[in-house]
Tab-separated table of C-alpha atoms and ligand atoms in Angstrom:
chain	number	residue	atom	x	y	z
A	19	MET	CA	43.638	97.175	-13.776
A	20	SER	CA	43.743	101.027	-14.870
A	21	ASN	CA	43.429	102.260	-18.297
A	22	ILE	CA	47.094	102.684	-18.013
A	23	ARG	CA	49.101	100.587	-21.198
A	24	VAL	CA	52.007	100.995	-21.656
A	25	ARG	CA	54.668	99.127	-24.222
A	26	ILE	CA	58.669	98.495	-25.460
A	27	ALA	CA	58.590	97.321	-28.450
A	28	PRO	CA	62.516	95.970	-28.873
A	29	SER	CA	63.852	94.728	-32.437
A	30	PRO	CA	65.158	91.057	-32.216
A	31	THR	CA	68.257	92.411	-34.312
A	32	GLY	CA	70.730	92.071	-31.060
A	33	ASN	CA	71.221	90.731	-27.508
A	34	LEU	CA	68.448	92.715	-25.359
A	35	HIS	CA	70.305	96.388	-25.020
A	36	VAL	CA	70.849	97.767	-21.622
A	37	GLY	CA	69.192	101.178	-22.726
A	38	THR	CA	66.449	99.571	-23.829
A	39	ALA	CA	66.004	97.214	-20.585
A	40	ARG	CA	66.019	100.930	-19.031
A	41	ALA	CA	63.078	101.779	-20.708
A	42	ALA	CA	61.822	98.539	-20.562
A	43	LEU	CA	62.096	99.307	-16.701
A	44	PHE	CA	60.377	102.906	-17.103
A	45	ASN	CA	57.624	101.719	-18.520
A	46	TYR	CA	57.060	98.707	-16.079
A	47	LEU	CA	57.790	100.525	-12.852
A	48	PHE	CA	54.876	103.393	-14.627
A	49	ALA	CA	52.682	100.499	-15.347
A	50	LYS	CA	52.821	99.275	-11.974
A	51	HIS	CA	52.730	102.206	-10.033
A	52	HIS	CA	49.441	102.733	-11.060
A	53	GLY	CA	47.702	99.130	-11.589
A	54	GLY	CA	48.430	99.264	-15.189
A	55	THR	CA	49.585	97.065	-17.933
A	56	PHE	CA	52.687	96.388	-19.448
A	57	ILE	CA	53.457	95.059	-23.003
A	58	LEU	CA	55.907	93.562	-24.875
A	59	ARG	CA	55.448	93.900	-28.487
A	60	ILE	CA	58.458	92.335	-30.912
A	61	GLU	CA	59.286	94.548	-33.956
A	62	ASP	CA	60.563	91.886	-36.300
A	63	THR	CA	59.772	93.562	-39.491
A	64	ASP	CA	63.286	93.827	-40.285
A	65	LEU	CA	63.613	90.113	-41.815
A	66	GLU	CA	67.138	90.099	-42.733
A	67	ARG	CA	68.397	91.241	-39.216
A	68	SER	CA	65.739	90.250	-37.440
A	69	ASP	CA	66.736	86.585	-35.394
A	70	LYS	CA	64.337	84.256	-32.562
A	71	LYS	CA	67.927	83.536	-31.147
A	72	TYR	CA	67.960	87.539	-30.172
A	73	GLU	CA	63.907	87.171	-29.541
A	74	GLN	CA	64.964	84.527	-26.716
A	75	ASN	CA	67.462	86.590	-25.661
A	76	ILE	CA	64.850	89.665	-25.036
A	77	PHE	CA	62.869	87.167	-22.926
A	78	GLU	CA	65.303	86.042	-21.032
A	79	GLY	CA	66.835	89.485	-20.215
A	80	LEU	CA	63.719	90.810	-19.366
A	81	GLN	CA	62.585	87.866	-16.891
A	82	TRP	CA	65.993	87.615	-15.242
A	83	LEU	CA	65.337	91.263	-14.432
A	84	GLY	CA	62.187	90.606	-12.866
A	85	ILE	CA	60.604	92.732	-15.378
A	86	ASP	CA	57.706	90.253	-16.328
A	87	PRO	CA	55.428	91.692	-19.121
A	88	ASP	CA	51.522	91.397	-18.251
A	89	GLU	CA	51.159	90.791	-22.245
A	90	GLY	CA	53.484	89.742	-24.946
A	91	PRO	CA	54.389	86.896	-27.527
A	92	GLU	CA	54.820	84.235	-24.792
A	93	GLN	CA	52.044	85.839	-22.441
A	94	GLY	CA	49.308	86.336	-25.247
A	95	GLY	CA	46.730	88.911	-24.171
A	96	LEU	CA	43.768	90.276	-26.226
A	97	TYR	CA	45.270	92.384	-28.049
A	98	GLY	CA	47.625	89.860	-30.006
A	99	PRO	CA	49.231	88.968	-31.726
A	100	TYR	CA	52.464	90.230	-30.526
A	101	ARG	CA	54.858	90.121	-32.922
A	102	GLN	CA	54.719	92.506	-35.849
A	103	THR	CA	55.539	90.031	-38.862
A	104	GLU	CA	51.838	87.918	-37.235
A	105	ARG	CA	50.385	91.378	-38.040
A	106	THR	CA	50.477	92.573	-41.456
A	107	ALA	CA	46.780	92.055	-41.927
A	108	LYS	CA	46.112	94.843	-40.063
A	109	TYR	CA	48.661	97.177	-40.962
A	110	GLU	CA	47.340	96.316	-44.735
A	111	GLU	CA	43.866	97.410	-43.652
A	112	TYR	CA	45.078	101.116	-41.934
A	113	ILE	CA	47.333	101.619	-45.229
A	114	GLN	CA	44.230	100.924	-46.885
A	115	ARG	CA	42.459	103.223	-45.281
A	116	LEU	CA	44.707	106.366	-45.758
A	117	LEU	CA	45.210	105.758	-49.399
A	118	ASP	CA	41.097	105.224	-49.569
A	119	ALA	CA	41.034	108.611	-47.435
A	120	GLY	CA	43.511	110.602	-49.841
A	121	LYS	CA	45.669	110.965	-46.681
A	122	ALA	CA	48.750	108.975	-48.416
A	123	PHE	CA	49.542	108.361	-51.815
A	124	TYR	CA	51.949	106.441	-54.038
A	125	CYS	CA	55.447	108.330	-55.141
A	126	PHE	CA	57.112	106.672	-57.652
A	127	HIS	CA	60.027	108.959	-57.637
A	128	GLY	CA	62.736	105.718	-57.371
A	129	GLU	CA	65.996	106.249	-55.207
A	130	GLY	CA	67.627	107.404	-58.306
A	131	GLU	CA	65.497	110.397	-59.145
A	132	MET	CA	64.821	111.262	-55.406
A	133	ARG	CA	68.622	112.107	-55.286
A	134	GLU	CA	68.498	113.881	-58.195
A	135	THR	CA	65.888	116.916	-57.129
A	136	GLN	CA	67.483	116.462	-53.614
A	137	PRO	CA	70.765	116.619	-53.117
A	138	ALA	CA	71.154	117.305	-49.520
A	139	ALA	CA	70.672	112.855	-48.921
A	140	TYR	CA	67.732	112.976	-45.980
A	141	ALA	CA	66.117	116.002	-46.907
A	142	PRO	CA	62.642	115.264	-45.983
A	143	HIS	CA	60.673	114.697	-49.385
A	144	ARG	CA	58.009	116.269	-50.034
A	145	CYS	CA	56.297	114.882	-53.544
A	146	ASP	CA	54.822	117.468	-55.285
A	147	GLU	CA	54.608	115.456	-58.401
A	148	TYR	CA	52.529	113.168	-56.911
A	149	ARG	CA	50.858	113.917	-53.594
A	150	ASN	CA	47.560	115.326	-55.938
A	151	LEU	CA	47.383	112.850	-58.093
A	152	THR	CA	43.605	110.901	-57.482
A	153	HIS	CA	42.881	107.609	-55.975
A	154	ASP	CA	42.612	106.338	-59.135
A	155	GLU	CA	45.228	108.134	-60.997
A	156	GLY	CA	47.610	106.626	-58.604
A	157	GLN	CA	47.047	103.498	-58.772
A	158	ALA	CA	46.604	103.204	-62.371
A	159	ILE	CA	49.878	104.037	-62.365
A	160	LYS	CA	50.980	101.514	-59.781
A	161	GLU	CA	49.344	99.124	-61.531
A	162	ALA	CA	51.216	99.630	-64.903
A	163	LYS	CA	54.388	99.976	-62.839
A	164	ASP	CA	53.475	96.077	-61.544
A	165	LYS	CA	52.727	94.976	-64.566
A	166	GLU	CA	55.827	96.239	-66.179
A	167	TYR	CA	58.602	95.665	-63.110
A	168	GLY	CA	56.793	93.150	-60.747
A	169	LYS	CA	54.997	93.734	-57.923
A	170	ASN	CA	57.096	95.216	-54.958
A	171	THR	CA	60.227	95.671	-56.798
A	172	GLY	CA	61.188	99.620	-55.138
A	173	GLN	CA	59.490	100.837	-58.049
A	174	TYR	CA	57.058	103.127	-55.493
A	175	VAL	CA	56.238	103.924	-51.869
A	176	ILE	CA	53.112	104.590	-50.008
A	177	ARG	CA	53.916	108.236	-48.626
A	178	PHE	CA	51.846	109.950	-46.000
A	179	LYS	CA	50.374	113.279	-47.436
A	180	THR	CA	51.785	115.601	-44.316
A	181	PRO	CA	49.750	118.910	-44.278
A	182	ILE	CA	51.641	121.793	-45.529
A	183	GLY	CA	52.098	124.980	-42.738
A	184	GLU	CA	51.234	123.604	-39.951
A	185	LYS	CA	52.237	123.441	-36.331
A	186	ILE	CA	52.444	119.857	-34.570
A	187	MET	CA	52.255	120.182	-30.737
A	188	PHE	CA	52.154	117.878	-28.147
A	189	THR	CA	52.985	117.480	-24.770
A	190	ASP	CA	56.190	115.456	-23.253
A	191	MET	CA	55.675	114.412	-19.897
A	192	VAL	CA	59.102	115.174	-19.164
A	193	ARG	CA	59.738	118.337	-21.363
A	194	GLU	CA	56.597	119.986	-21.743
A	195	GLU	CA	55.263	121.686	-24.969
A	196	LEU	CA	57.302	120.671	-28.150
A	197	SER	CA	56.216	122.067	-31.291
A	198	PHE	CA	57.370	120.795	-35.245
A	199	ASP	CA	56.713	122.667	-38.483
A	200	SER	CA	55.337	120.403	-40.534
A	201	ASN	CA	56.917	121.338	-43.604
A	202	LEU	CA	60.322	120.206	-42.095
A	203	LEU	CA	58.839	116.132	-42.294
A	204	GLY	CA	57.967	115.852	-45.587
A	205	ASP	CA	55.829	113.385	-47.176
A	206	PHE	CA	57.436	110.337	-45.304
A	207	ALA	CA	57.151	106.677	-46.148
A	208	ILE	CA	54.811	104.681	-44.303
A	209	ALA	CA	54.845	101.225	-46.779
A	210	LYS	CA	56.607	99.928	-49.591
A	211	ASP	CA	53.233	98.330	-49.983
A	212	THR	CA	50.369	97.714	-48.675
A	213	THR	CA	51.179	95.074	-47.445
A	214	ILE	CA	54.784	96.036	-46.481
A	215	PRO	CA	54.307	98.099	-43.476
A	216	LEU	CA	57.462	100.550	-42.567
A	217	TYR	CA	58.280	101.815	-38.692
A	218	HIS	CA	56.089	104.436	-38.512
A	219	LEU	CA	52.825	103.138	-39.595
A	220	ALA	CA	53.244	99.898	-38.020
A	221	VAL	CA	54.209	101.603	-34.546
A	222	VAL	CA	51.422	103.736	-34.701
A	223	VAL	CA	48.949	101.183	-36.042
A	224	ASP	CA	50.213	98.727	-33.262
A	225	ASP	CA	49.929	101.115	-30.561
A	226	ILE	CA	46.015	102.236	-31.284
A	227	GLU	CA	45.138	98.430	-31.464
A	228	MET	CA	46.417	97.678	-28.302
A	229	LYS	CA	45.172	100.203	-26.720
A	230	ILE	CA	48.366	101.802	-25.592
A	231	SER	CA	47.954	105.136	-23.002
A	232	HIS	CA	51.332	106.036	-22.991
A	233	VAL	CA	54.438	105.750	-24.894
A	234	ILE	CA	57.370	106.421	-22.583
A	235	ARG	CA	60.774	105.828	-24.993
A	236	GLY	CA	64.092	107.607	-25.413
A	237	GLU	CA	64.643	110.461	-26.425
A	238	ASP	CA	65.931	109.505	-29.793
A	239	HIS	CA	62.597	109.345	-30.735
A	240	ILE	CA	61.399	112.744	-30.302
A	241	PRO	CA	62.092	113.417	-34.241
A	242	ASN	CA	59.669	110.307	-34.864
A	243	THR	CA	56.423	111.647	-32.157
A	244	PRO	CA	55.022	114.284	-34.927
A	245	LYS	CA	55.017	111.710	-37.626
A	246	HIS	CA	53.782	109.957	-35.164
A	247	VAL	CA	50.730	112.325	-33.728
A	248	LEU	CA	49.719	112.709	-37.643
A	249	LEU	CA	49.408	109.655	-38.324
A	250	PHE	CA	47.009	108.933	-35.070
A	251	ARG	CA	45.048	112.303	-36.047
A	252	ALA	CA	44.721	110.730	-39.798
A	253	PHE	CA	43.449	107.594	-38.275
A	254	GLY	CA	40.523	109.737	-36.039
A	255	VAL	CA	42.368	108.430	-33.111
A	256	GLU	CA	44.003	110.704	-30.257
A	257	PRO	CA	47.729	110.202	-29.791
A	258	PRO	CA	48.510	108.857	-26.429
A	259	HIS	CA	50.611	110.512	-23.438
A	260	PHE	CA	54.006	111.178	-24.687
A	261	ALA	CA	57.275	110.586	-22.221
A	262	HIS	CA	60.905	110.450	-23.758
A	263	LEU	CA	63.421	109.453	-21.571
A	264	PRO	CA	67.143	111.328	-21.319
A	265	LEU	CA	69.950	109.757	-23.431
A	266	ILE	CA	72.625	107.297	-21.300
A	267	LEU	CA	76.021	108.559	-21.560
A	268	GLY	CA	79.616	107.286	-20.985
A	269	PRO	CA	81.293	108.463	-17.995
A	270	ASP	CA	82.916	110.595	-20.641
A	271	ARG	CA	79.427	112.455	-21.765
A	272	SER	CA	79.027	110.957	-24.904
A	273	LYS	CA	76.103	109.188	-26.157
A	274	LEU	CA	77.148	105.363	-24.587
A	275	SER	CA	78.395	102.840	-26.643
A	276	LYS	CA	80.263	99.717	-26.843
A	277	ARG	CA	84.114	101.224	-26.044
A	278	HIS	CA	82.324	102.437	-22.338
A	279	GLY	CA	82.165	98.948	-21.461
A	280	ALA	CA	79.242	96.342	-21.577
A	281	MET	CA	76.506	96.949	-23.708
A	282	SER	CA	74.204	94.067	-23.005
A	283	VAL	CA	71.952	92.817	-20.435
A	284	THR	CA	73.398	88.687	-20.804
A	285	ASP	CA	77.262	90.672	-20.628
A	286	TYR	CA	75.852	91.807	-17.142
A	287	ARG	CA	74.767	88.908	-16.106
A	288	GLU	CA	77.516	87.216	-16.961
A	289	GLN	CA	80.399	89.560	-15.206
A	290	GLY	CA	78.270	88.776	-12.279
A	291	TYR	CA	75.992	91.498	-11.439
A	292	LEU	CA	72.704	90.370	-9.945
A	293	PRO	CA	69.340	91.539	-11.344
A	294	GLU	CA	68.251	93.500	-8.459
A	295	ALA	CA	71.038	95.563	-8.436
A	296	LEU	CA	70.866	96.092	-12.211
A	297	PHE	CA	67.351	96.752	-11.976
A	298	ASN	CA	67.980	99.274	-9.207
A	299	PHE	CA	70.471	100.943	-11.000
A	300	LEU	CA	68.894	101.279	-14.569
A	301	ALA	CA	65.764	103.039	-12.549
A	302	LEU	CA	68.203	105.907	-11.260
A	303	LEU	CA	69.680	106.181	-14.976
A	304	GLY	CA	67.520	109.759	-15.591
A	305	TRP	CA	65.224	109.391	-12.480
A	306	ASN	CA	65.539	109.592	-8.417
A	307	PRO	CA	63.266	109.168	-6.024
A	308	GLY	CA	63.175	112.954	-4.667
A	309	ASP	CA	65.284	112.003	-1.800
A	310	ASP	CA	68.621	110.552	-1.199
A	311	ARG	CA	68.094	106.727	-1.049
A	312	GLU	CA	70.146	104.639	-3.622
A	313	ILE	CA	69.395	101.626	-3.130
A	314	LEU	CA	65.819	100.537	-3.274
A	315	THR	CA	63.679	97.239	-3.979
A	316	LYS	CA	61.546	96.819	-6.813
A	317	ASP	CA	58.565	97.676	-4.880
A	318	GLU	CA	60.137	100.467	-3.516
A	319	LEU	CA	60.736	101.942	-6.724
A	320	ILE	CA	57.457	101.010	-7.873
A	321	ALA	CA	55.872	103.498	-4.817
A	322	ALA	CA	58.358	106.011	-5.816
A	323	PHE	CA	57.810	106.083	-9.347
A	324	SER	CA	56.794	108.888	-11.577
A	325	LEU	CA	57.234	110.251	-14.532
A	326	GLU	CA	57.619	114.282	-13.451
A	327	LYS	CA	61.105	113.485	-11.725
A	328	VAL	CA	62.255	111.941	-15.227
A	329	GLN	CA	64.882	114.292	-15.584
A	330	LYS	CA	65.993	116.025	-19.438
A	331	SER	CA	69.538	116.010	-18.802
A	332	GLY	CA	71.641	113.194	-19.948
A	333	ALA	CA	71.904	110.261	-17.533
A	334	ILE	CA	75.428	109.367	-16.558
A	335	PHE	CA	76.488	105.489	-16.569
A	336	ASP	CA	78.513	105.388	-13.841
A	337	PHE	CA	79.886	102.256	-14.102
A	338	GLN	CA	81.752	102.734	-10.571
A	339	LYS	CA	78.495	103.036	-9.375
A	340	LEU	CA	76.560	99.942	-10.593
A	341	ASP	CA	79.587	97.893	-9.079
A	342	TRP	CA	79.400	99.817	-5.556
A	343	MET	CA	75.763	98.905	-6.066
A	344	ASN	CA	76.065	95.000	-6.627
A	345	GLY	CA	78.069	95.253	-3.801
A	346	GLU	CA	75.556	96.237	-1.520
A	347	TYR	CA	73.478	93.464	-2.975
A	348	ILE	CA	76.086	90.961	-2.548
A	349	ARG	CA	76.239	91.523	1.063
A	350	ARG	CA	72.453	91.511	1.515
A	351	LYS	CA	71.899	88.186	-0.041
A	352	PRO	CA	71.514	85.190	2.979
A	353	LEU	CA	74.764	83.520	2.313
A	354	SER	CA	73.369	80.127	1.170
A	355	GLU	CA	72.038	82.297	-1.923
A	356	LEU	CA	74.696	83.975	-2.156
A	357	ALA	CA	77.139	81.079	-2.427
A	358	GLU	CA	74.491	79.445	-4.824
A	359	LEU	CA	74.927	82.172	-7.096
A	360	ALA	CA	78.618	81.972	-6.460
A	361	THR	CA	78.638	78.601	-7.973
A	362	PRO	CA	78.787	78.764	-11.343
A	363	PHE	CA	81.490	81.362	-11.110
A	364	LEU	CA	83.913	79.021	-9.172
A	365	GLU	CA	82.997	76.618	-11.753
A	366	LYS	CA	83.281	78.839	-15.105
A	367	SER	CA	87.035	79.390	-13.367
A	368	GLY	CA	87.929	75.658	-13.251
A	369	LEU	CA	88.164	75.417	-9.674
A	370	LEU	CA	85.167	73.001	-8.553
A	371	GLN	CA	87.290	70.127	-10.372
A	372	PHE	CA	89.949	70.210	-7.331
A	373	SER	CA	89.075	68.605	-4.520
A	374	ILE	CA	88.890	70.393	-1.260
A	375	PHE	CA	91.129	70.588	1.321
A	376	ASN	CA	89.734	70.238	4.483
A	377	PHE	CA	87.595	66.710	4.252
A	378	GLN	CA	85.643	67.637	7.692
A	379	PHE	CA	83.130	69.953	5.310
A	380	SER	CA	81.364	68.970	2.416
A	381	LYS	CA	81.711	70.960	-0.681
A	382	LYS	CA	78.753	72.510	-0.146
A	383	GLU	CA	80.054	73.513	3.439
A	384	TYR	CA	83.081	74.331	2.018
A	385	ILE	CA	82.110	77.027	-0.247
A	386	GLU	CA	79.627	78.472	2.026
A	387	ARG	CA	82.383	78.782	4.622
A	388	ILE	CA	84.926	80.670	1.687
A	389	ILE	CA	81.728	82.735	0.434
A	390	ALA	CA	80.835	84.156	3.793
A	391	LEU	CA	84.972	85.540	4.300
A	392	GLU	CA	84.497	87.043	0.288
A	393	GLN	CA	80.657	88.730	0.726
A	394	SER	CA	81.906	91.610	2.587
A	395	ARG	CA	84.190	92.745	0.210
A	396	LEU	CA	83.257	91.797	-3.548
A	397	LYS	CA	81.689	93.162	-6.312
A	398	LYS	CA	80.446	91.072	-8.315
A	399	LEU	CA	80.804	87.343	-8.726
A	400	SER	CA	83.050	87.126	-11.620
A	401	GLU	CA	86.303	88.281	-9.414
A	402	ILE	CA	85.135	85.247	-6.972
A	403	GLY	CA	87.752	82.493	-8.740
A	404	GLU	CA	90.585	84.609	-8.513
A	405	ARG	CA	89.913	85.930	-5.239
A	406	VAL	CA	89.563	82.444	-3.450
A	407	GLU	CA	91.599	80.048	-5.983
A	408	TYR	CA	93.897	79.337	-2.883
A	409	PHE	CA	91.118	77.249	-1.311
A	410	PHE	CA	90.935	74.762	-3.785
A	411	LYS	CA	94.816	74.436	-5.021
A	412	PRO	CA	97.863	75.217	-3.353
A	413	PRO	CA	99.218	78.710	-3.898
A	414	VAL	CA	102.566	79.329	-5.914
A	415	TYR	CA	104.482	81.366	-3.995
A	416	ALA	CA	106.035	85.144	-5.235
A	417	LYS	CA	109.203	84.462	-2.842
A	418	GLU	CA	109.599	88.627	-2.303
A	419	LEU	CA	105.452	88.616	-1.176
A	420	LEU	CA	106.560	86.514	1.510
A	421	HIS	CA	108.856	88.912	3.210
A	422	TRP	CA	107.729	91.489	5.987
A	423	LYS	CA	108.991	94.850	5.368
A	424	ASN	CA	112.981	94.685	5.395
A	425	MET	CA	112.911	90.926	6.892
A	426	GLY	CA	115.951	88.605	5.342
A	427	ASP	CA	115.685	85.180	4.286
A	428	ALA	CA	116.722	83.966	7.864
A	429	GLU	CA	114.599	85.764	10.193
A	430	LEU	CA	111.743	84.626	7.518
A	431	LEU	CA	112.302	81.357	7.581
A	432	ALA	CA	112.482	81.072	11.344
A	433	SER	CA	109.063	83.328	11.606
A	434	LEU	CA	107.344	80.701	9.201
A	435	GLU	CA	109.174	77.802	11.890
A	436	ARG	CA	107.316	79.646	14.441
A	437	ALA	CA	103.945	79.242	13.335
A	438	GLU	CA	104.143	76.238	12.206
A	439	LYS	CA	104.792	75.081	15.776
A	440	ILE	CA	101.855	76.878	16.923
A	441	ILE	CA	99.556	75.506	14.626
A	442	GLY	CA	100.996	72.498	15.587
A	443	GLU	CA	99.121	72.577	18.912
A	444	LEU	CA	96.251	72.781	17.141
A	445	GLU	CA	93.664	70.241	16.457
A	446	GLN	CA	92.202	69.687	12.909
A	447	ASP	CA	88.945	71.359	13.232
A	448	SER	CA	89.896	74.341	15.185
A	449	SER	CA	87.499	77.266	14.764
A	450	ARG	CA	88.579	80.683	14.245
A	451	GLU	CA	88.250	81.759	17.487
A	452	VAL	CA	90.395	78.921	18.770
A	453	ILE	CA	93.286	79.803	16.425
A	454	GLU	CA	93.514	83.192	17.315
A	455	LYS	CA	93.242	83.086	20.925
A	456	THR	CA	96.175	80.221	20.514
A	457	PHE	CA	98.218	82.949	17.806
A	458	LEU	CA	97.880	85.864	19.885
A	459	ASP	CA	98.829	84.288	23.262
A	460	ALA	CA	101.800	82.918	21.665
A	461	ILE	CA	102.620	86.287	20.553
A	462	GLY	CA	101.936	88.569	23.489
A	463	GLU	CA	103.379	91.621	23.734
A	464	GLY	CA	105.073	90.543	20.483
A	465	ASP	CA	105.383	92.249	16.734
A	466	LYS	CA	102.251	90.630	14.948
A	467	GLY	CA	103.417	92.074	11.599
A	468	SER	CA	106.511	89.756	11.059
A	469	LEU	CA	104.880	86.609	11.896
A	470	LEU	CA	101.152	86.791	10.611
A	471	TRP	CA	102.318	88.221	7.680
A	472	PRO	CA	104.422	85.707	6.039
A	473	LEU	CA	101.418	83.086	7.315
A	474	ARG	CA	99.654	84.626	5.762
A	475	VAL	CA	101.064	84.734	2.333
A	476	ALA	CA	102.352	81.525	2.812
A	477	LEU	CA	98.718	80.182	3.528
A	478	SER	CA	97.069	82.347	0.357
A	479	GLY	CA	99.885	83.187	-1.742
A	480	LYS	CA	98.205	86.458	-2.138
A	481	LYS	CA	99.339	90.204	-1.607
A	482	ALA	CA	95.782	90.671	-0.153
A	483	SER	CA	93.326	88.296	1.371
A	484	PRO	CA	91.327	87.366	4.467
A	485	GLY	CA	93.327	87.411	7.928
A	486	PRO	CA	95.494	83.660	8.708
A	487	PHE	CA	92.728	82.356	11.481
A	488	GLU	CA	90.221	82.649	8.659
A	489	ILE	CA	91.854	80.783	6.119
A	490	MET	CA	93.026	78.457	8.072
A	491	ALA	CA	89.934	77.606	9.965
A	492	ILE	CA	88.732	76.650	6.379
A	493	LEU	CA	91.704	74.773	5.236
A	494	GLY	CA	91.871	72.402	8.307
A	495	ILE	CA	95.227	72.623	10.152
A	496	GLU	CA	96.970	69.470	7.799
A	497	GLU	CA	96.487	71.715	4.929
A	498	SER	CA	98.192	74.921	6.758
A	499	LEU	CA	100.650	72.854	7.671
A	500	LYS	CA	101.420	71.592	4.306
A	501	ARG	CA	101.182	75.113	2.960
A	502	ILE	CA	103.552	76.599	5.482
A	503	LYS	CA	106.196	73.543	4.408
A	504	ALA	CA	105.861	74.561	0.714
A	505	ALA	CA	106.399	78.113	1.496
A	506	GLN	CA	109.887	77.517	3.436
A	507	ALA	CA	110.926	75.280	0.310
A	508	ALA	CA	110.232	77.929	-2.204
A	509	LEU	CA	112.580	80.327	0.077
A	510	THR	CA	115.613	77.229	0.338
A	511	VAL	CA	115.486	76.983	-3.346
A	512	ASP	CA	118.473	78.662	-5.016
B	741	ZN	ZN1	57.807	111.301	-54.911
């Protein structure tokens, strides 16, 4: 193993978001490309919003995508525990170090007072009143407040003593040199008390303790990075390398949000996207292999990945491209595997409760034959039920659909009768080839459409479906004849 160590640190406050999954994927590809270690850390310090069910969803989503952490809450590892709520003692030690060194201080400006002295709601707070107190002076006020109001009642926060008038520079592997004016950061809060760390402190302590070498995350974290750089330096540790990934945008180029479509990996799974397709798609959100390949296996992605090829401009989440890509992966699946993947979707559509029509096939074989018919057109597995329902229950006919061009009812009935006659010559278990040949021989030089269109609609009830020979070979001759009768009956009503 190389000493490249990367991590993602999601909060279990919702299902695994596609943006988080993209960040996980880039970290994973980078680690695997370099023979390094990919770490999952759960940032569950927001006790009110964190939920074990979301943590579970994150584990399952990553596993489903094939992004397996080398270290994490489930995998364990040398630098655990991997949940922030289990790391309080570490944070306390680091916060105390900063307080003792005079690099952090207690600020006693309550929220109300902050609002008065700093009208701009989010203006950084440089705490001139308290930042220069000695350690003992600050401690004395803190103890008095604790005595008067009780501990952790919001009477103070611990702030980092941000150096004044300094340029904070760091190299971003995607964006090159970035520079920030320390005066714009203010004395940012790092903890509510020594036992209650806030985000910036916890993330830096974890990254130090877990020996993170590269921080790869979304560009919305860029404003946090100078604060993290200051904290690393305050602890006497060289900051890791940073790489900020471009924002994910919707097709209209605004930031990807719910109104654009599904946001969680679970949603995509339930819509019948294949994990390999989503993996491939997410890998190309802001990165490309430097050539025109778009379909790449996991191993090919690992081999080709480099942070240098991550783009700076926003990455558009193109839903049509995802559908296309998913279709490509569906076509590449071995039939028996695809049938197995599709079966839960058939079940969900309520179709498997119906008995199959053709007794010569087992249910498994029947489903495989149906999936084989759809494999070349299917874009996602959730479409399957609607597309193939006529293989499980008799169609309901829209009368006008049966008409080929401007056929009249009499012509139509004659056409169906002719089809019925031809089918009557066939054996129950005739293959598609035999059915096709029988029909083409019967048609000879005649018009195909006027015979085959009404027949196909009589079999499927659908405007679009595979051809009549393919359908008959699966339904069997007996059921096919029944349907022609039913279509004839539908036509002769009123
Ligand atoms: Zn203050």
